Coordinates of C-alpha atoms and ligand atoms in Angstrom, one line a residue:
M1 CA -2.5 0.5 4.3
D2 CA -1.2 1.1 7.8
L3 CA -1.9 4.3 9.8
H4 CA 0.5 6.1 12.1
E5 CA -0.1 6.0 15.9
H6 CA -1.3 9.6 15.8
Q7 CA -3.8 8.9 13.0
S8 CA -5.1 5.8 14.6
K9 CA -5.5 7.6 18.0
A10 CA -7.5 10.4 16.3
L11 CA -9.9 8.0 14.9
F12 CA -10.3 6.2 18.3
V13 CA -11.0 9.5 20.0
K14 CA -13.8 10.2 17.4
H15 CA -15.3 6.8 18.6
G16 CA -15.1 7.8 22.4
I17 CA -11.9 6.1 23.3
P18 CA -9.9 8.2 25.6
A19 CA -6.3 8.8 24.3
P20 CA -3.6 11.3 24.8
M21 CA -3.9 13.9 22.1
G22 CA -0.5 15.5 21.4
E23 CA 0.8 16.9 18.2
V24 CA 3.3 15.9 15.6
A25 CA 6.7 17.6 15.2
H26 CA 9.1 17.3 12.3
T27 CA 11.9 19.1 14.1
P28 CA 13.3 19.2 17.5
E29 CA 12.3 22.9 17.9
E30 CA 8.6 21.9 17.0
A31 CA 8.8 19.3 19.6
E32 CA 10.1 21.7 22.2
A33 CA 7.2 24.1 21.4
I34 CA 4.5 21.4 21.6
A35 CA 5.9 20.3 25.1
A36 CA 5.9 23.9 26.2
K37 CA 2.2 24.0 25.3
I38 CA 1.4 20.8 27.1
N39 CA 3.3 22.3 30.1
G40 CA 4.0 19.0 31.9
K41 CA 5.8 15.7 31.4
V42 CA 5.7 14.6 27.8
V43 CA 6.5 11.3 25.8
V44 CA 8.2 11.7 22.5
K45 CA 7.2 8.9 20.2
A46 CA 8.7 7.9 16.7
Q47 CA 6.0 7.9 14.1
V48 CA 7.1 4.9 11.8
L49 CA 4.9 2.2 10.4
T50 CA 6.3 -0.5 12.5
G51 CA 5.8 -1.9 16.0
G52 CA 8.6 -2.4 18.7
R53 CA 9.3 1.3 18.7
G54 CA 9.7 1.4 22.4
K55 CA 12.3 -1.5 22.4
A56 CA 14.2 0.3 19.6
G57 CA 14.6 3.5 21.7
G58 CA 11.9 5.3 19.7
V59 CA 9.7 6.3 22.6
K60 CA 11.1 8.5 25.4
V61 CA 9.8 10.5 28.3
A62 CA 10.9 14.1 28.8
S63 CA 10.2 16.3 31.9
S64 CA 10.9 19.6 30.2
P65 CA 10.5 21.3 26.8
A66 CA 14.3 21.5 26.5
E67 CA 14.5 17.7 27.4
A68 CA 11.7 16.9 24.8
K69 CA 13.7 18.9 22.2
E70 CA 16.9 16.7 23.0
K71 CA 14.8 13.5 22.9
A72 CA 13.4 14.6 19.5
D73 CA 16.8 15.2 18.2
S74 CA 17.9 11.8 19.0
I75 CA 14.7 10.1 17.7
I76 CA 14.4 12.1 14.4
G77 CA 16.6 10.5 11.7
M78 CA 17.1 7.2 13.7
P79 CA 16.4 4.0 11.9
I80 CA 13.8 1.6 13.3
K81 CA 13.8 -1.7 11.6
H82 CA 14.4 -0.6 8.0
L83 CA 12.5 2.7 8.3
T84 CA 14.0 6.2 9.0
V85 CA 12.1 8.4 11.6
H86 CA 10.9 11.6 9.9
K87 CA 8.6 12.8 12.7
V88 CA 7.6 12.3 16.2
L89 CA 4.4 12.6 18.4
V90 CA 4.8 14.6 21.4
D91 CA 2.0 13.4 23.8
P92 CA 1.2 14.4 27.4
A93 CA 2.9 11.5 29.4
S94 CA 1.0 9.0 31.5
T95 CA 1.7 7.2 34.6
I96 CA 1.2 3.5 34.0
V97 CA -0.3 1.4 36.7
K98 CA -1.4 -1.6 34.4
E99 CA -0.9 -2.4 30.7
I100 CA -3.7 -4.3 28.8
Y101 CA -3.9 -5.4 25.2
L102 CA -7.1 -5.0 23.1
G103 CA -7.4 -5.4 19.5
I104 CA -9.7 -6.5 16.7
T105 CA -8.8 -8.3 13.5
N106 CA -10.3 -10.4 10.9
D107 CA -10.4 -14.3 11.6
R108 CA -10.4 -15.4 8.0
K109 CA -11.1 -19.2 9.1
V110 CA -14.2 -18.3 11.0
G111 CA -15.2 -15.5 8.6
K112 CA -15.8 -12.9 11.4
P113 CA -13.9 -10.2 13.2
V114 CA -12.5 -11.3 16.5
M115 CA -11.9 -9.3 19.5
I116 CA -8.5 -10.3 21.2
A117 CA -7.7 -9.1 24.8
S118 CA -5.0 -9.8 27.3
S119 CA -4.0 -8.5 30.7
E120 CA -0.5 -9.0 29.6
G121 CA -0.3 -5.7 27.6
G122 CA 2.6 -3.7 26.4
M123 CA 4.4 -6.6 24.7
D124 CA 3.9 -8.3 21.4
I125 CA 0.6 -10.1 21.5
E126 CA 2.2 -12.8 19.3
Q127 CA 4.8 -13.4 22.0
V128 CA 2.1 -13.6 24.7
A129 CA 0.2 -16.1 22.6
K130 CA 3.3 -18.3 22.3
E131 CA 4.5 -18.1 25.9
N132 CA 1.3 -17.8 27.7
P133 CA -1.7 -18.8 25.5
D134 CA -4.2 -18.9 28.4
A135 CA -3.7 -15.0 28.8
V136 CA -5.0 -14.4 25.3
I137 CA -8.9 -14.1 25.2
R138 CA -10.7 -14.3 21.9
E139 CA -14.3 -13.3 21.3
H140 CA -15.7 -13.5 17.9
I141 CA -18.2 -10.8 16.6
D142 CA -21.1 -11.4 14.5
P143 CA -20.9 -8.7 11.7
V144 CA -24.8 -8.6 11.6
Y145 CA -25.4 -8.2 15.4
G146 CA -22.2 -6.4 16.3
L147 CA -20.4 -6.6 19.6
Q148 CA -22.9 -7.6 22.4
G149 CA -22.9 -6.5 25.9
Y150 CA -22.4 -10.1 27.3
Q151 CA -19.4 -10.6 25.1
I152 CA -17.8 -7.4 26.7
T153 CA -18.5 -8.7 30.2
S154 CA -17.1 -12.1 29.3
V155 CA -14.0 -10.6 28.1
A156 CA -13.7 -8.3 31.0
N157 CA -14.2 -11.1 33.4
A158 CA -11.8 -13.5 31.6
M159 CA -9.1 -10.8 31.8
N160 CA -9.7 -10.4 35.6
L161 CA -10.3 -6.7 35.0
P162 CA -11.4 -5.1 38.3
K163 CA -15.2 -4.5 38.1
E164 CA -14.7 -0.7 38.7
H165 CA -13.4 -0.4 35.2
W166 CA -16.0 -2.5 33.4
K167 CA -18.0 0.3 32.3
A168 CA -15.2 2.3 30.8
F169 CA -13.9 -0.9 29.3
G170 CA -17.3 -1.4 27.5
Q171 CA -17.1 2.0 26.1
I172 CA -13.7 1.5 24.8
A173 CA -14.5 -2.1 23.4
R174 CA -17.6 -0.8 21.7
G175 CA -15.8 2.2 20.4
L176 CA -12.9 0.0 19.0
Y177 CA -15.3 -2.2 17.1
A178 CA -17.3 0.8 15.8
C179 CA -14.0 2.4 14.6
Y180 CA -12.8 -0.9 13.0
A181 CA -16.2 -1.3 11.2
A182 CA -16.7 2.2 10.0
N183 CA -13.2 2.5 8.5
D184 CA -13.1 -0.9 6.8
A185 CA -10.1 -1.8 8.9
T186 CA -8.3 -5.2 9.0
L187 CA -6.8 -4.4 12.3
A188 CA -7.6 -1.9 15.2
E189 CA -5.3 -2.3 18.1
I190 CA -4.6 -0.7 21.4
N191 CA -1.4 -1.9 22.9
P192 CA -1.1 -0.9 25.6
L193 CA -4.5 0.1 26.9
I194 CA -3.5 1.4 30.3
I195 CA -4.9 2.1 33.7
N196 CA -3.3 5.4 34.4
G197 CA -2.4 7.3 37.7
D198 CA -5.9 8.6 38.0
N199 CA -7.4 5.2 37.6
Q200 CA -8.7 5.8 34.0
L201 CA -8.5 3.5 31.1
V202 CA -6.6 5.2 28.3
A203 CA -5.3 4.2 24.9
L204 CA -1.6 4.8 25.2
D205 CA -0.8 3.4 21.7
G206 CA -2.8 3.0 18.5
K207 CA -2.5 0.8 15.3
M208 CA -5.0 0.7 12.6
S209 CA -4.7 -1.1 9.1
I210 CA -7.2 -0.3 6.5
D211 CA -8.3 -2.7 3.8
D212 CA -6.6 -1.2 0.6
N213 CA -9.7 -2.6 -1.4
A214 CA -12.0 -0.4 0.6
L215 CA -10.0 2.8 0.4
F216 CA -12.2 4.0 -2.6
R217 CA -14.8 4.8 -0.2
H218 CA -12.6 6.5 2.4
P219 CA -10.9 9.2 0.6
E220 CA -10.1 10.9 3.9
L221 CA -8.2 7.8 5.0
A222 CA -6.5 7.4 1.4
A223 CA -5.2 10.9 1.9
M224 CA -3.5 9.8 5.2
R225 CA -1.0 7.6 3.2
D226 CA 2.5 8.7 4.2
L227 CA 4.8 8.3 1.2
T228 CA 7.9 9.8 3.2
V229 CA 8.1 6.9 5.6
E230 CA 7.5 4.2 3.1
A231 CA 10.7 2.0 2.8
E232 CA 12.8 3.8 0.2
A233 CA 13.3 0.7 -1.8
E234 CA 9.5 0.0 -2.0
A235 CA 9.3 3.7 -3.4
I236 CA 12.0 3.1 -6.1
A237 CA 10.4 -0.2 -7.0
R238 CA 7.1 1.4 -7.5
E239 CA 8.6 4.0 -9.8
A240 CA 10.3 1.1 -11.8
D241 CA 6.9 -0.7 -12.0
I242 CA 8.3 -3.5 -9.8
S243 CA 6.2 -4.9 -7.1
Y244 CA 8.5 -5.2 -4.0
V245 CA 7.6 -5.9 -0.5
K246 CA 10.5 -6.1 2.1
L247 CA 10.4 -8.9 4.5
D248 CA 12.7 -10.1 7.3
G249 CA 14.4 -13.1 5.8
Q250 CA 17.9 -13.7 4.2
I251 CA 17.1 -14.8 0.7
G252 CA 16.4 -12.0 -1.9
C253 CA 13.9 -13.3 -4.4
M254 CA 13.5 -12.0 -8.0
V255 CA 10.7 -13.7 -9.8
N256 CA 8.3 -13.0 -12.7
G257 CA 4.6 -13.2 -11.8
A258 CA 3.0 -12.9 -8.4
G259 CA 2.0 -16.4 -8.0
L260 CA 5.4 -17.8 -8.9
A261 CA 6.9 -15.2 -6.6
M262 CA 4.8 -16.6 -3.8
T263 CA 5.6 -20.1 -4.7
T264 CA 9.4 -19.2 -4.6
M265 CA 9.0 -17.7 -1.1
D266 CA 7.3 -20.9 0.0
M267 CA 10.1 -23.0 -1.4
T268 CA 12.7 -20.9 0.5
Q269 CA 10.7 -21.3 3.7
L270 CA 10.2 -25.0 3.2
Y271 CA 13.9 -25.7 2.9
G272 CA 15.1 -22.9 5.2
A273 CA 12.6 -22.6 8.0
D274 CA 14.4 -25.2 10.3
K275 CA 17.6 -23.3 9.9
G276 CA 15.9 -19.9 10.6
I277 CA 16.2 -18.8 6.9
G278 CA 13.4 -17.4 4.8
P279 CA 12.5 -15.0 2.0
A280 CA 13.9 -11.4 2.3
N281 CA 11.3 -9.9 0.1
F282 CA 8.5 -10.4 -2.4
L283 CA 9.6 -9.1 -5.8
D284 CA 7.6 -9.4 -9.0
I285 CA 9.6 -7.8 -12.1
G286 CA 6.4 -8.3 -14.1
G287 CA 6.0 -9.7 -17.7
G288 CA 8.5 -8.8 -20.5
A289 CA 11.2 -7.7 -18.2
K290 CA 14.2 -6.1 -20.1
A291 CA 17.9 -6.0 -19.0
D292 CA 17.7 -2.6 -17.3
K293 CA 14.6 -3.6 -15.2
V294 CA 16.4 -6.8 -14.0
A295 CA 19.4 -4.5 -13.0
K296 CA 17.0 -2.3 -11.1
A297 CA 15.4 -5.2 -9.3
L298 CA 18.8 -6.6 -8.2
N299 CA 19.7 -3.2 -7.0
I300 CA 16.7 -3.0 -4.9
I301 CA 17.2 -6.6 -3.4
L302 CA 20.7 -5.9 -2.6
S303 CA 20.0 -2.7 -0.7
D304 CA 18.5 -4.9 1.9
P305 CA 21.5 -5.6 4.3
N306 CA 20.0 -8.8 5.6
V307 CA 20.3 -10.5 2.2
K308 CA 22.7 -13.4 2.3
S309 CA 21.8 -15.0 -1.1
V310 CA 19.6 -14.3 -4.1
L311 CA 17.4 -16.5 -5.8
I312 CA 16.2 -15.6 -9.3
N313 CA 13.4 -17.8 -10.6
I314 CA 12.2 -16.8 -14.1
F315 CA 9.6 -18.5 -16.2
G316 CA 9.9 -17.2 -19.8
G317 CA 6.7 -16.6 -21.3
I318 CA 6.6 -13.1 -22.6
T319 CA 9.7 -12.5 -20.5
R320 CA 12.7 -13.9 -22.6
C321 CA 15.3 -15.7 -20.5
D322 CA 18.1 -14.4 -22.6
E323 CA 17.0 -10.9 -21.8
V324 CA 17.0 -11.8 -18.2
A325 CA 20.4 -13.3 -18.3
R326 CA 21.8 -10.3 -20.1
G327 CA 20.2 -8.1 -17.5
M328 CA 21.7 -10.2 -14.8
I329 CA 25.3 -9.7 -16.3
E330 CA 24.8 -6.1 -16.8
A331 CA 23.5 -5.9 -13.1
Y332 CA 26.3 -7.9 -11.9
N333 CA 29.0 -5.5 -13.5
E334 CA 27.1 -2.5 -12.2
V335 CA 26.5 -3.6 -8.5
K336 CA 29.3 -6.2 -8.1
P337 CA 27.3 -8.2 -5.5
V338 CA 29.3 -10.2 -2.9
V339 CA 26.4 -12.6 -2.0
P340 CA 25.9 -15.7 -4.2
I341 CA 23.0 -15.7 -6.8
V342 CA 21.2 -18.9 -7.7
I343 CA 19.4 -18.6 -11.0
R344 CA 16.8 -20.9 -12.5
L345 CA 15.7 -20.0 -16.0
Q346 CA 12.8 -21.9 -17.6
G347 CA 10.8 -21.4 -20.8
T348 CA 11.2 -19.0 -23.6
N349 CA 14.9 -18.8 -24.6
A350 CA 16.1 -20.6 -21.4
K351 CA 18.9 -22.4 -23.2
E352 CA 20.3 -19.1 -24.6
G353 CA 19.9 -17.6 -21.1
R354 CA 21.7 -20.3 -19.3
E355 CA 24.5 -20.2 -22.0
I356 CA 25.0 -16.4 -21.5
I357 CA 25.2 -16.9 -17.6
Q358 CA 27.7 -19.8 -18.0
S359 CA 29.9 -18.0 -20.5
A360 CA 30.2 -15.0 -18.2
N361 CA 32.1 -17.4 -16.0
I362 CA 31.1 -15.7 -12.6
P363 CA 31.8 -18.0 -9.6
T364 CA 29.0 -16.5 -7.6
L365 CA 26.4 -17.0 -10.2
I366 CA 25.1 -20.5 -9.7
A367 CA 22.7 -22.1 -12.1
A368 CA 19.9 -24.5 -10.9
A369 CA 17.5 -26.7 -13.2
T370 CA 14.6 -27.0 -11.0
L371 CA 12.9 -24.9 -8.4
T372 CA 13.7 -27.5 -5.7
E373 CA 17.3 -27.4 -6.4
A374 CA 17.4 -23.7 -6.7
A375 CA 15.7 -23.1 -3.2
Q376 CA 18.0 -25.7 -1.6
K377 CA 21.1 -24.0 -3.2
A378 CA 19.8 -20.5 -2.0
V379 CA 19.3 -21.8 1.5
A380 CA 22.8 -23.3 1.5
A381 CA 24.3 -20.1 0.1
A382 CA 22.6 -18.0 2.8
E383 CA 24.1 -20.4 5.4
G384 CA 27.4 -19.7 4.0
A385 CA 27.7 -23.3 2.8
L386 CA 28.4 -22.6 -0.9
Ligands
GDP1 P1 5.6 0.3 20.6 O1 6.8 0.0 21.2 O2 5.9 0.7 19.2 O3 4.4 -0.5 20.6 O4 5.2 1.9 21.2 P2 4.2 2.2 22.6 O5 3.4 3.4 22.1 O6 3.4 0.9 22.9 O7 5.3 2.6 23.6 C1 6.2 1.4 24.1 C2 6.2 1.5 25.6 O8 6.6 2.8 26.1 C3 4.8 1.3 26.4 O9 4.5 -0.1 26.5 C4 5.0 2.0 27.6 O10 5.7 1.2 28.6 C5 6.0 3.1 27.4 N1 5.3 4.4 27.3 C6 4.6 4.8 26.3 N2 4.0 6.0 26.5 C7 4.3 6.3 27.9 C8 3.9 7.3 28.8 O11 3.2 8.2 28.5 N3 4.4 7.1 30.0 C9 5.2 6.1 30.5 N4 5.6 6.0 31.8 N5 5.5 5.1 29.5 C10 5.2 5.2 28.3
MN2 MN1 2.7 -0.5 21.4

């Protein structure tokens, strides 16, 4: 579960990390009132569970309460990635002298948390790692001994952080690890950690992801889950008992069973990656899916404007392929999709299923016998080649 910036920074502050502590507004008027209370320059920041808000125009500085109201009005309701902004954080604005990156995440390969730091803060750390790998410093933390003083020194040194900031940096690094460990986080990230106009280190942005499997022992964190900003399609899916996770690719996938769904995603990646094509979503319609559920799933998949083709991969066990095929035709007549749909049916009543699809005689419904063929056809369809 991801926490909002304001929630993450509140946890940081509890662990001794300095951060601007503004307030959340749901309306432009509330933003104006908060700015008036702060009585100085403010920054109005979209609270959505995705990065890159700055680039998308979701972070704006305002010099007066009236301007804060105006900025909030332009940000609330705007879409960032596939999410609608429902609220903004109004923080006292900072002067930025330097932007640093500091984060902690799990390194599964090593089996330990790793502290990641870079003097190239403010931008995507993945991008820094790609373009300037030497600028990314990694320090593994032994969970038994915790973050050691010499490790903090080593990171500060490798970052070329001026010595006058080492003490403050140590406090922040320790605080971040304590915050990460105490909350069973899988990510605790400050990007950017800035040196401000008063020569102080301050966490300007914050991001925490909490391990869902540990939420049972953090009821106060579980209560922070924000259902309003969840992708609408994901909420509809949950109601229909469909597991759906939106991704950034072009091939919408409808599959029964989580393992098969992941295999299907891997296959689209295998044949599409070199063309920049990949899965648009994870979707598991579950066992015994009936026609109406298939129609719902197709609707959910097609609500994503990035989807250029759909790959339906059904292994009929409890789920009967003829049921799925009927659901497909029903969904097709209801949704009238313009994108090509590749279908692979295998298992219980597969033959009947294929016959139903064929006799419907719909040119954009393409049958495939194997998963390889299905994935290749879905990639070709997404490219516009079919
Ligand atoms: P993100 O784009 O979602 O990571 O949002 P951030 O909170 O990191 O903000 C994006 C960028 O906006 C930062 O890297 C800063 O350059 C800028 N920014 C954010 N807050 C302030 C502020 O208080 N003052 C100034 N001058 N710039 C800010
Ligand atoms: Mn940021």
